[in-house]
mmCIF file of C-alpha atoms in Angstrom:
data_model
loop_
_atom_site.group_PDB
_atom_site.id
_atom_site.type_symbol
_atom_site.label_atom_id
_atom_site.label_comp_id
_atom_site.label_asym_id
_atom_site.label_seq_id
_atom_site.Cartn_x
_atom_site.Cartn_y
_atom_site.Cartn_z
ATOM 1 C CA MET A 1 120.169 85.281 44.850
ATOM 2 C CA ILE A 2 119.831 88.043 42.275
ATOM 3 C CA THR A 3 120.557 91.323 44.019
ATOM 4 C CA VAL A 4 118.690 94.344 42.664
ATOM 5 C CA ILE A 5 120.063 97.694 43.817
ATOM 6 C CA GLY A 6 118.164 100.920 43.293
ATOM 7 C CA THR A 7 120.660 103.756 42.901
ATOM 8 C CA GLY A 8 118.199 106.414 44.043
ATOM 9 C CA THR A 9 119.300 110.004 43.745
ATOM 10 C CA GLY A 10 122.341 109.752 46.010
ATOM 11 C CA ALA A 11 125.769 108.185 45.680
ATOM 12 C CA PRO A 12 126.147 105.066 43.509
ATOM 13 C CA PRO A 13 126.665 101.658 45.170
ATOM 14 C CA GLY A 14 130.085 101.248 46.712
ATOM 15 C CA PRO A 15 132.525 98.341 46.191
ATOM 16 C CA GLU A 16 131.230 96.573 49.295
ATOM 17 C CA GLU A 17 127.716 96.340 47.785
ATOM 18 C CA LEU A 18 129.082 94.792 44.604
ATOM 19 C CA ALA A 19 131.574 92.496 46.316
ATOM 20 C CA GLY A 20 131.383 88.958 45.001
ATOM 21 C CA ALA A 21 129.270 89.838 41.970
ATOM 22 C CA GLU A 22 130.173 87.818 38.883
ATOM 23 C CA LEU A 23 127.664 89.557 36.596
ATOM 24 C CA VAL A 24 126.585 93.215 36.886
ATOM 25 C CA VAL A 25 123.682 94.387 34.734
ATOM 26 C CA GLY A 26 122.443 97.959 34.386
ATOM 27 C CA GLY A 27 122.106 101.074 32.296
ATOM 28 C CA ARG A 28 125.293 102.567 30.925
ATOM 29 C CA ARG A 29 125.267 105.514 33.327
ATOM 30 C CA HIS A 30 124.788 103.185 36.308
ATOM 31 C CA LEU A 31 127.638 100.912 35.242
ATOM 32 C CA ASP A 32 129.968 103.814 34.476
ATOM 33 C CA ALA A 33 129.422 105.169 38.005
ATOM 34 C CA VAL A 34 130.568 102.037 39.876
ATOM 35 C CA ARG A 35 133.767 100.006 40.261
ATOM 36 C CA LEU A 36 133.117 96.419 39.237
ATOM 37 C CA PRO A 37 134.747 93.526 41.085
ATOM 38 C CA VAL A 38 137.764 92.006 39.334
ATOM 39 C CA GLY A 39 136.640 89.471 36.746
ATOM 40 C CA ALA A 40 132.953 90.461 36.802
ATOM 41 C CA GLU A 41 131.121 90.532 33.479
ATOM 42 C CA ARG A 42 129.199 93.685 32.656
ATOM 43 C CA ILE A 43 126.015 93.912 30.536
ATOM 44 C CA VAL A 44 124.613 97.258 29.437
ATOM 45 C CA LEU A 45 120.824 97.089 29.437
ATOM 46 C CA GLY A 46 119.173 97.610 26.080
ATOM 47 C CA PRO A 47 116.552 95.090 25.014
ATOM 48 C CA LEU A 48 115.583 93.222 28.176
ATOM 49 C CA ALA A 49 115.240 89.694 26.774
ATOM 50 C CA PRO A 50 118.952 89.040 26.068
ATOM 51 C CA ALA A 51 119.903 90.341 29.525
ATOM 52 C CA LEU A 52 117.366 88.031 31.157
ATOM 53 C CA GLU A 53 118.801 85.065 29.276
ATOM 54 C CA THR A 54 122.316 85.840 30.510
ATOM 55 C CA ILE A 55 121.049 86.338 34.073
ATOM 56 C CA ALA A 56 119.291 82.964 33.806
ATOM 57 C CA GLU A 57 122.562 81.265 32.788
ATOM 58 C CA TYR A 58 124.409 82.709 35.791
ATOM 59 C CA ASP A 59 121.520 82.016 38.170
ATOM 60 C CA ALA A 60 121.303 78.381 37.046
ATOM 61 C CA LYS A 61 124.935 77.938 38.129
ATOM 62 C CA ASP A 62 124.412 79.811 41.438
ATOM 63 C CA ARG A 63 126.741 82.580 40.299
ATOM 64 C CA ALA A 64 126.188 85.981 41.923
ATOM 65 C CA VAL A 65 124.253 88.534 39.860
ATOM 66 C CA VAL A 66 123.728 92.230 40.646
ATOM 67 C CA VAL A 67 121.246 94.360 38.723
ATOM 68 C CA LEU A 68 121.541 98.150 38.998
ATOM 69 C CA ALA A 69 118.392 100.216 38.459
ATOM 70 C CA SER A 70 117.142 103.759 38.902
ATOM 71 C CA GLY A 71 115.387 104.783 42.093
ATOM 72 C CA ASP A 72 113.068 102.178 43.520
ATOM 73 C CA PRO A 73 113.265 99.195 41.131
ATOM 74 C CA GLY A 74 109.999 97.799 42.507
ATOM 75 C CA PHE A 75 108.096 100.938 41.464
ATOM 76 C CA PHE A 76 107.328 100.564 37.737
ATOM 77 C CA GLY A 77 110.807 99.067 37.492
ATOM 78 C CA ILE A 78 112.776 95.958 36.586
ATOM 79 C CA VAL A 79 111.674 93.973 39.646
ATOM 80 C CA ARG A 80 108.444 93.065 37.845
ATOM 81 C CA ALA A 81 110.244 91.426 34.927
ATOM 82 C CA LEU A 82 112.774 89.700 37.175
ATOM 83 C CA ALA A 83 110.092 88.370 39.526
ATOM 84 C CA GLU A 84 108.047 87.037 36.623
ATOM 85 C CA ARG A 85 111.082 85.222 35.198
ATOM 86 C CA PHE A 86 112.856 83.993 38.338
ATOM 87 C CA GLY A 87 110.258 84.305 41.121
ATOM 88 C CA PRO A 88 110.285 86.905 43.920
ATOM 89 C CA THR A 89 112.018 84.554 46.372
ATOM 90 C CA ARG A 90 115.140 84.628 44.174
ATOM 91 C CA LEU A 91 115.430 88.418 44.496
ATOM 92 C CA GLU A 92 117.088 90.562 47.122
ATOM 93 C CA VAL A 93 115.839 94.085 46.433
ATOM 94 C CA ARG A 94 117.545 97.130 47.931
ATOM 95 C CA PRO A 95 115.358 100.090 46.944
ATOM 96 C CA GLY A 96 116.582 103.617 46.473
ATOM 97 C CA VAL A 97 114.549 106.804 46.484
ATOM 98 C CA SER A 98 112.209 106.909 43.485
ATOM 99 C CA SER A 99 112.284 109.761 40.993
ATOM 100 C CA VAL A 100 108.668 110.561 41.910
ATOM 101 C CA ALA A 101 109.486 110.975 45.610
ATOM 102 C CA THR A 102 112.518 113.092 44.725
ATOM 103 C CA ALA A 103 110.570 115.331 42.336
ATOM 104 C CA PHE A 104 107.904 116.077 44.930
ATOM 105 C CA ALA A 105 110.613 116.641 47.538
ATOM 106 C CA ARG A 106 112.227 119.247 45.315
ATOM 107 C CA LEU A 107 108.924 121.164 45.458
ATOM 108 C CA GLY A 108 108.388 120.671 49.182
ATOM 109 C CA LEU A 109 105.130 118.824 48.509
ATOM 110 C CA THR A 110 103.784 115.628 50.034
ATOM 111 C CA TRP A 111 102.849 112.906 47.546
ATOM 112 C CA ASP A 112 100.807 110.431 49.600
ATOM 113 C CA ASP A 113 97.732 111.920 47.885
ATOM 114 C CA ALA A 114 99.239 111.881 44.376
ATOM 115 C CA VAL A 115 98.360 109.447 41.614
ATOM 116 C CA VAL A 116 101.251 107.957 39.659
ATOM 117 C CA VAL A 117 100.898 106.664 36.117
ATOM 118 C CA SER A 118 103.484 105.315 33.708
ATOM 119 C CA ALA A 119 103.392 106.409 30.075
ATOM 120 C CA HIS A 120 106.512 104.420 29.213
ATOM 121 C CA GLY A 121 105.488 101.991 26.498
ATOM 122 C CA ARG A 122 101.822 102.667 27.198
ATOM 123 C CA ASN A 123 99.010 104.721 25.709
ATOM 124 C CA LEU A 124 99.449 108.378 26.671
ATOM 125 C CA ARG A 125 95.681 108.955 26.940
ATOM 126 C CA THR A 126 95.571 107.109 30.279
ATOM 127 C CA ALA A 127 98.142 109.482 31.760
ATOM 128 C CA VAL A 128 96.348 112.502 30.293
ATOM 129 C CA HIS A 129 93.027 111.583 31.880
ATOM 130 C CA VAL A 130 94.645 110.858 35.238
ATOM 131 C CA CYS A 131 96.202 114.328 35.122
ATOM 132 C CA ARG A 132 92.835 115.879 34.254
ATOM 133 C CA ALA A 133 91.007 114.064 37.043
ATOM 134 C CA TYR A 134 93.447 114.577 39.908
ATOM 135 C CA PRO A 135 94.968 117.773 41.283
ATOM 136 C CA LYS A 136 98.316 116.079 41.895
ATOM 137 C CA ALA A 137 99.708 113.439 39.535
ATOM 138 C CA ALA A 138 103.081 112.141 38.422
ATOM 139 C CA VAL A 139 103.797 110.715 34.970
ATOM 140 C CA LEU A 140 106.770 108.480 34.264
ATOM 141 C CA THR A 141 107.591 109.397 30.688
ATOM 142 C CA GLY A 142 108.776 107.436 27.687
ATOM 143 C CA PRO A 143 109.561 107.871 23.981
ATOM 144 C CA GLY A 144 106.662 109.661 22.316
ATOM 145 C CA ALA A 145 105.104 110.335 25.721
ATOM 146 C CA GLY A 146 107.245 113.120 27.129
ATOM 147 C CA PRO A 147 106.453 116.574 28.521
ATOM 148 C CA ALA A 148 105.778 118.057 25.078
ATOM 149 C CA GLU A 149 103.152 115.448 24.212
ATOM 150 C CA LEU A 150 101.653 115.581 27.697
ATOM 151 C CA GLY A 151 101.604 119.384 27.621
ATOM 152 C CA ALA A 152 99.832 119.430 24.255
ATOM 153 C CA ALA A 153 97.102 117.121 25.555
ATOM 154 C CA LEU A 154 96.654 119.189 28.746
ATOM 155 C CA ALA A 155 97.032 122.627 27.152
ATOM 156 C CA ARG A 156 93.415 123.637 27.867
ATOM 157 C CA SER A 157 93.346 122.159 31.375
ATOM 158 C CA GLY A 158 95.148 124.941 33.199
ATOM 159 C CA ARG A 159 97.578 122.429 34.698
ATOM 160 C CA THR A 160 101.081 123.381 35.756
ATOM 161 C CA LEU A 161 103.729 120.845 34.785
ATOM 162 C CA VAL A 162 106.970 120.281 36.670
ATOM 163 C CA VAL A 163 109.496 118.598 34.398
ATOM 164 C CA ALA A 164 112.222 116.888 36.434
ATOM 165 C CA SER A 165 115.232 115.337 34.695
ATOM 166 C CA ALA A 166 118.551 113.802 35.794
ATOM 167 C CA LEU A 167 117.455 113.949 39.425
ATOM 168 C CA GLY A 168 120.369 113.510 41.823
ATOM 169 C CA ASP A 169 122.972 114.460 39.241
ATOM 170 C CA PRO A 170 124.804 117.457 40.735
ATOM 171 C CA GLU A 171 125.681 118.745 37.277
ATOM 172 C CA GLY A 172 122.731 117.697 35.122
ATOM 173 C CA GLU A 173 119.683 117.890 37.405
ATOM 174 C CA ARG A 174 116.962 120.179 36.088
ATOM 175 C CA VAL A 175 113.554 120.958 37.575
ATOM 176 C CA VAL A 176 111.418 123.250 35.391
ATOM 177 C CA ARG A 177 107.995 124.587 36.404
ATOM 178 C CA ILE A 178 105.965 125.527 33.346
ATOM 179 C CA SER A 179 102.401 125.699 32.032
ATOM 180 C CA ALA A 180 101.131 122.744 30.033
ATOM 181 C CA ALA A 181 100.762 124.925 26.936
ATOM 182 C CA GLU A 182 104.360 126.142 27.230
ATOM 183 C CA ALA A 183 105.636 122.605 27.763
ATOM 184 C CA ALA A 184 104.079 121.607 24.455
ATOM 185 C CA GLU A 185 106.260 124.130 22.605
ATOM 186 C CA ARG A 186 109.657 123.105 24.034
ATOM 187 C CA GLU A 187 112.256 120.569 23.005
ATOM 188 C CA TRP A 188 113.032 118.330 25.974
ATOM 189 C CA GLY A 189 115.483 115.759 24.663
ATOM 190 C CA THR A 190 115.533 112.226 26.067
ATOM 191 C CA ALA A 191 116.699 112.712 29.664
ATOM 192 C CA VAL A 192 113.286 113.325 31.234
ATOM 193 C CA SER A 193 112.511 111.074 34.193
ATOM 194 C CA VAL A 194 109.214 112.302 35.621
ATOM 195 C CA VAL A 195 106.618 115.005 34.970
ATOM 196 C CA LEU A 196 104.382 116.261 37.769
ATOM 197 C CA SER A 197 100.945 117.626 36.864
ATOM 198 C CA LEU A 198 99.496 120.088 39.364
ATOM 199 C CA ASP A 199 96.166 121.877 39.602
ATOM 200 C CA GLU A 200 97.560 124.618 41.792
ATOM 201 C CA SER A 201 94.122 125.882 42.771
ATOM 202 C CA ARG A 202 93.446 122.525 44.452
ATOM 203 C CA VAL A 203 96.819 121.092 45.494
ATOM 204 C CA LEU A 204 96.692 122.660 48.944
ATOM 205 C CA SER A 205 92.888 123.027 49.204
ATOM 206 C CA PRO A 206 90.829 120.858 51.561
ATOM 207 C CA VAL A 207 88.071 118.663 50.183
ATOM 208 C CA ARG A 208 84.769 120.542 50.451
ATOM 209 C CA THR A 209 81.108 119.584 50.532
ATOM 210 C CA LEU A 210 77.983 121.730 50.256
ATOM 211 C CA ALA A 211 78.186 122.193 54.018
ATOM 212 C CA GLY A 212 81.829 123.324 53.955
ATOM 213 C CA PRO A 213 85.199 121.616 54.512
ATOM 214 C CA ALA A 214 84.729 117.942 55.306
ATOM 215 C CA VAL A 215 85.814 114.422 54.489
ATOM 216 C CA ARG A 216 84.205 113.038 51.345
ATOM 217 C CA PRO A 217 81.147 110.890 52.076
ATOM 218 C CA ALA A 218 81.736 107.196 51.566
ATOM 219 C CA GLY A 219 80.166 105.200 48.785
ATOM 220 C CA TRP A 220 78.446 106.312 45.605
ATOM 221 C CA ALA A 221 74.916 106.922 44.284
ATOM 222 C CA LEU A 222 74.732 109.819 46.734
ATOM 223 C CA ALA A 223 71.419 111.292 47.867
ATOM 224 C CA GLU A 224 69.953 114.077 45.763
ATOM 225 C CA ASP A 225 70.252 116.594 48.595
ATOM 226 C CA GLY A 226 74.028 116.325 48.240
ATOM 227 C CA PHE A 227 73.752 118.308 44.993
ATOM 228 C CA ALA A 228 72.407 121.711 44.047
ATOM 229 C CA HIS A 229 69.697 121.219 41.416
ATOM 230 C CA ARG A 230 66.768 123.027 39.825
ATOM 231 C CA ASP A 231 63.183 121.876 40.447
ATOM 232 C CA SER A 232 64.265 118.299 41.265
ATOM 233 C CA MET A 233 65.857 118.019 37.794
ATOM 234 C CA ILE A 234 68.474 115.503 38.857
ATOM 235 C CA THR A 235 69.169 111.849 38.086
ATOM 236 C CA LYS A 236 67.735 109.979 41.068
ATOM 237 C CA PHE A 237 70.170 107.928 43.090
ATOM 238 C CA GLU A 238 68.535 104.597 42.153
ATOM 239 C CA VAL A 239 69.058 105.363 38.467
ATOM 240 C CA ARG A 240 72.524 106.768 39.142
ATOM 241 C CA ALA A 241 73.549 103.580 40.939
ATOM 242 C CA LEU A 242 72.863 101.357 37.925
ATOM 243 C CA ALA A 243 74.188 103.929 35.466
ATOM 244 C CA LEU A 244 77.508 104.103 37.335
ATOM 245 C CA ALA A 245 77.709 100.322 37.450
ATOM 246 C CA ARG A 246 77.315 100.148 33.671
ATOM 247 C CA LEU A 247 79.633 103.111 32.965
ATOM 248 C CA GLY A 248 82.407 101.642 35.130
ATOM 249 C CA PRO A 249 84.375 104.905 35.611
ATOM 250 C CA ARG A 250 87.957 104.425 36.826
ATOM 251 C CA PRO A 251 91.287 106.273 36.919
ATOM 252 C CA GLY A 252 92.585 106.807 33.397
ATOM 253 C CA ASP A 253 89.095 106.914 31.846
ATOM 254 C CA LEU A 254 87.354 109.845 30.185
ATOM 255 C CA VAL A 255 83.574 109.989 30.653
ATOM 256 C CA TRP A 256 81.107 112.273 28.904
ATOM 257 C CA ASP A 257 77.966 113.316 30.773
ATOM 258 C CA VAL A 258 75.724 114.692 28.013
ATOM 259 C CA GLY A 259 72.744 116.775 29.082
ATOM 260 C CA SER A 260 74.394 116.924 32.468
ATOM 261 C CA GLY A 261 71.850 119.114 34.275
ATOM 262 C CA SER A 262 73.031 119.264 37.883
ATOM 263 C CA GLY A 263 76.142 117.242 37.077
ATOM 264 C CA SER A 264 75.349 114.510 39.601
ATOM 265 C CA VAL A 265 76.505 111.692 37.292
ATOM 266 C CA ALA A 266 79.568 113.693 36.247
ATOM 267 C CA VAL A 267 80.548 114.356 39.855
ATOM 268 C CA GLU A 268 80.097 110.721 40.840
ATOM 269 C CA CYS A 269 82.262 109.569 37.929
ATOM 270 C CA ALA A 270 84.936 112.056 38.983
ATOM 271 C CA ARG A 271 84.722 110.787 42.586
ATOM 272 C CA LEU A 272 85.515 107.327 41.198
ATOM 273 C CA GLY A 273 88.655 108.636 39.504
ATOM 274 C CA ALA A 274 87.640 109.376 35.912
ATOM 275 C CA ALA A 275 88.205 112.571 33.964
ATOM 276 C CA VAL A 276 84.810 114.023 32.990
ATOM 277 C CA ASP A 277 83.416 116.345 30.337
ATOM 278 C CA ALA A 278 79.918 117.494 31.357
ATOM 279 C CA VAL A 279 78.002 118.974 28.419
ATOM 280 C CA GLU A 280 75.110 121.264 29.291
ATOM 281 C CA ARG A 281 73.219 123.755 27.098
ATOM 282 C CA ALA A 282 71.869 125.984 29.920
ATOM 283 C CA ALA A 283 74.316 128.587 31.224
ATOM 284 C CA ASP A 284 72.966 128.354 34.788
ATOM 285 C CA GLY A 285 73.314 124.585 34.546
ATOM 286 C CA VAL A 286 77.002 124.923 33.694
ATOM 287 C CA GLU A 287 77.546 127.034 36.800
ATOM 288 C CA ARG A 288 75.613 124.514 38.874
ATOM 289 C CA ILE A 289 77.800 121.665 37.609
ATOM 290 C CA ARG A 290 80.940 123.579 38.541
ATOM 291 C CA ALA A 291 79.579 124.384 41.981
ATOM 292 C CA ASN A 292 78.629 120.759 42.639
ATOM 293 C CA ALA A 293 82.057 119.558 41.522
ATOM 294 C CA LEU A 294 83.777 122.071 43.797
ATOM 295 C CA ALA A 295 81.524 121.110 46.687
ATOM 296 C CA HIS A 296 82.487 117.451 46.305
ATOM 297 C CA GLY A 297 86.202 118.136 45.944
ATOM 298 C CA VAL A 298 86.527 116.944 42.343
ATOM 299 C CA TYR A 299 87.178 118.538 38.980
ATOM 300 C CA VAL A 300 84.650 118.342 36.132
ATOM 301 C CA ASP A 301 85.176 120.129 32.833
ATOM 302 C CA ALA A 302 81.781 121.780 32.287
ATOM 303 C CA VAL A 303 81.196 122.404 28.566
ATOM 304 C CA HIS A 304 78.553 124.989 27.654
ATOM 305 C CA GLY A 305 76.925 123.927 24.416
ATOM 306 C CA ARG A 306 74.182 121.985 22.727
ATOM 307 C CA ALA A 307 74.711 118.351 21.830
ATOM 308 C CA PRO A 308 75.533 116.842 19.440
ATOM 309 C CA GLN A 309 77.360 119.909 18.043
ATOM 310 C CA ALA A 310 79.228 120.560 21.306
ATOM 311 C CA LEU A 311 80.730 117.057 21.253
ATOM 312 C CA ALA A 312 82.835 117.666 18.146
ATOM 313 C CA GLY A 313 85.818 119.230 19.935
ATOM 314 C CA LEU A 314 86.005 116.780 22.825
ATOM 315 C CA ASP A 315 88.478 113.925 23.194
ATOM 316 C CA GLU A 316 87.104 110.451 22.569
ATOM 317 C CA PRO A 317 85.508 109.041 25.716
ATOM 318 C CA ASP A 318 85.723 105.607 27.254
ATOM 319 C CA ALA A 319 82.121 105.818 28.451
ATOM 320 C CA VAL A 320 79.165 108.151 27.888
ATOM 321 C CA PHE A 321 76.076 108.897 29.938
ATOM 322 C CA VAL A 322 73.239 110.593 28.051
ATOM 323 C CA GLY A 323 70.746 112.120 30.433
ATOM 324 C CA GLY A 324 69.058 114.610 28.152
ATOM 325 C CA GLY A 325 68.597 115.483 24.519
ATOM 326 C CA GLY A 326 64.933 115.973 23.739
ATOM 327 C CA ALA A 327 63.954 115.549 20.115
ATOM 328 C CA GLU A 328 67.612 115.222 19.075
ATOM 329 C CA LEU A 329 68.211 112.269 21.390
ATOM 330 C CA ALA A 330 68.672 109.647 18.658
ATOM 331 C CA ASP A 331 71.262 111.830 16.873
ATOM 332 C CA ILE A 332 73.091 112.447 20.149
ATOM 333 C CA VAL A 333 73.166 108.751 21.032
ATOM 334 C CA GLY A 334 74.398 107.943 17.522
ATOM 335 C CA VAL A 335 77.319 110.383 17.786
ATOM 336 C CA CYS A 336 78.210 109.144 21.274
ATOM 337 C CA ALA A 337 78.034 105.519 20.158
ATOM 338 C CA ARG A 338 80.386 106.121 17.242
ATOM 339 C CA ARG A 339 83.005 107.772 19.442
ATOM 340 C CA ALA A 340 82.819 105.873 22.751
ATOM 341 C CA ARG A 341 85.477 103.225 23.319
ATOM 342 C CA ARG A 342 83.588 101.048 25.787
ATOM 343 C CA THR A 343 79.977 101.827 26.659
ATOM 344 C CA VAL A 344 77.070 104.249 26.288
ATOM 345 C CA VAL A 345 74.332 104.525 28.908
ATOM 346 C CA VAL A 346 71.081 106.377 28.166
ATOM 347 C CA ALA A 347 68.437 107.428 30.709
ATOM 348 C CA LEU A 348 64.964 108.149 29.297
ATOM 349 C CA ALA A 349 61.757 109.238 30.920
ATOM 350 C CA ALA A 350 59.771 109.290 27.652
ATOM 351 C CA LEU A 351 58.590 105.903 26.359
ATOM 352 C CA ASP A 352 58.385 107.157 22.767
ATOM 353 C CA ARG A 353 62.151 107.775 22.555
ATOM 354 C CA VAL A 354 63.287 104.320 23.703
ATOM 355 C CA PRO A 355 63.126 102.570 20.282
ATOM 356 C CA ALA A 356 65.160 105.256 18.488
ATOM 357 C CA ALA A 357 67.849 105.334 21.198
ATOM 358 C CA ARG A 358 68.063 101.531 21.161
ATOM 359 C CA ALA A 359 68.295 101.486 17.361
ATOM 360 C CA ALA A 360 71.138 104.050 17.427
ATOM 361 C CA LEU A 361 73.133 101.795 19.755
ATOM 362 C CA LEU A 362 72.431 98.686 17.686
ATOM 363 C CA ASP A 363 73.350 100.462 14.446
ATOM 364 C CA ALA A 364 76.747 101.339 15.969
ATOM 365 C CA GLY A 365 77.440 97.655 16.657
ATOM 366 C CA TYR A 366 76.855 97.591 20.408
ATOM 367 C CA ASP A 367 75.417 94.767 22.453
ATOM 368 C CA VAL A 368 72.326 96.449 23.895
ATOM 369 C CA ASP A 369 70.373 95.776 27.070
ATOM 370 C CA GLY A 370 68.187 97.800 29.382
ATOM 371 C CA VAL A 371 65.694 97.921 32.210
ATOM 372 C CA LEU A 372 62.715 99.932 33.365
ATOM 373 C CA LEU A 373 63.490 101.198 36.859
ATOM 374 C CA GLN A 374 60.536 101.725 39.183
ATOM 375 C CA SER A 375 61.197 102.396 42.841
ATOM 376 C CA SER A 376 59.231 103.442 45.885
ATOM 377 C CA ARG A 377 60.850 105.217 48.792
ATOM 378 C CA LEU A 378 59.867 105.168 52.425
ATOM 379 C CA ALA A 379 57.963 108.323 53.324
ATOM 380 C CA PRO A 380 56.645 109.296 56.763
ATOM 381 C CA LEU A 381 52.972 109.930 57.475
ATOM 382 C CA PRO A 382 51.370 111.600 60.482
ATOM 383 C CA GLY A 383 50.892 109.237 63.369
ATOM 384 C CA ASP A 384 54.390 107.766 63.232
ATOM 385 C CA VAL A 385 53.580 105.526 60.274
ATOM 386 C CA THR A 386 55.296 105.080 56.913
ATOM 387 C CA ARG A 387 54.076 104.771 53.352
ATOM 388 C CA LEU A 388 55.729 103.987 50.025
ATOM 389 C CA ALA A 389 56.136 106.994 47.711
ATOM 390 C CA ALA A 390 56.666 106.022 44.067
ATOM 391 C CA THR A 391 59.273 107.818 41.969
ATOM 392 C CA ASN A 392 58.817 108.348 38.254
ATOM 393 C CA PRO A 393 59.817 105.298 36.170
ATOM 394 C CA VAL A 394 62.954 105.652 34.066
ATOM 395 C CA PHE A 395 64.225 103.526 31.197
ATOM 396 C CA LEU A 396 67.945 102.825 31.330
ATOM 397 C CA LEU A 397 69.526 101.497 28.128
ATOM 398 C CA TRP A 398 73.158 100.606 27.680
ATOM 399 C CA GLY A 399 75.341 99.475 24.829
ATOM 400 C CA VAL A 400 78.676 97.739 25.379
ATOM 401 C CA ARG A 401 81.734 97.191 23.177
ATOM 402 C CA ALA A 402 84.626 94.849 23.979
ATOM 403 C CA PRO A 403 86.363 96.351 27.061
ATOM 404 C CA VAL A 404 89.484 98.516 26.761
ATOM 405 C CA SER A 405 91.859 98.139 29.709
ATOM 406 C CA SER A 406 93.384 101.104 31.552
ATOM 407 C CA GLU A 407 97.017 100.304 32.295
ATOM 408 C CA GLY A 408 99.965 101.564 34.269
ATOM 409 C CA VAL A 409 98.056 103.337 37.055
ATOM 410 C CA ALA A 410 99.048 103.256 40.691
ATOM 411 C CA GLN A 411 97.918 105.321 43.641
#
């Protein structure tokens, strides 16, 4: 067996845990903290491939191998690589306390409702959008994706960052609570283990609905009466259902909702885990979007401005929903299509604007498809009978690029 020991944030493994080991593999600080058995070979982890080859040589001869790792080695740790190479049945894993659990413990906060994302060797944008979408998130950092880079990307979000390094080290442990903007200006060195991102206005707040504190309703494509709206100016749930299916919002994504109106699409995308920028030109509409987001227990960044000009300062989205635009619709769709990474979905009530919107998607190199949605809802009549009440038909167009995966997310 290959024994994998997570050192956690307490004392290092004692001699009895290493007894019989013929090869001990780990980071330099882990190896320096333990007493190796007499005659045991020691390998300091650097590049993983050479270490795996040496482990394979010992394992093939049934010689005892111990791997030392930080915290819980099955949580974004070395267990993944070892299991892929040798199979999980060859591993005996003894987990320690993860750095994420320790960081939240230092703050006296629970973390069963936190989202954890690794930025180590991965694209930082995924971590940024997780932090924007959730009130409580933890980021495992890496070179080029530390607290300064994370802080710079979240500077306008109002997030508080907790930078926790050398956790469990009685001399070197440091836990710093700081604004995202301030974190961007500091030098942090290379010892950072985990960064917590907190929306302190929501961390301890219950989920709310329009009726007050409550559990979030299940499902998606929620009924229109779940949102405040003006004169029935809201994307109907039948249209929203297909739009959400084509947008595919998920944790780590950024979605634009352009011409957001009531924000129903924006809120639903946020409920599914995406970060959302909702662009709306009417000031009362912006306030309505914020109120609907608060009522549904999610965060939506409501942007007051007229598209396409208001899109210039926004981060590039994974997906875009265009629900308004008027005479400028083709220009708006063109801008969105050039900047979206995955898909653009356009809802149109006016037949005359369909060709121009479709052409804008095709010109940007998208595969384009669409449907005309016509639905009739059950409506009561006097005498305990029911009729079908037709809703206004809506064209839904969508353009799709090759998919971009969101990686390193766990909840």
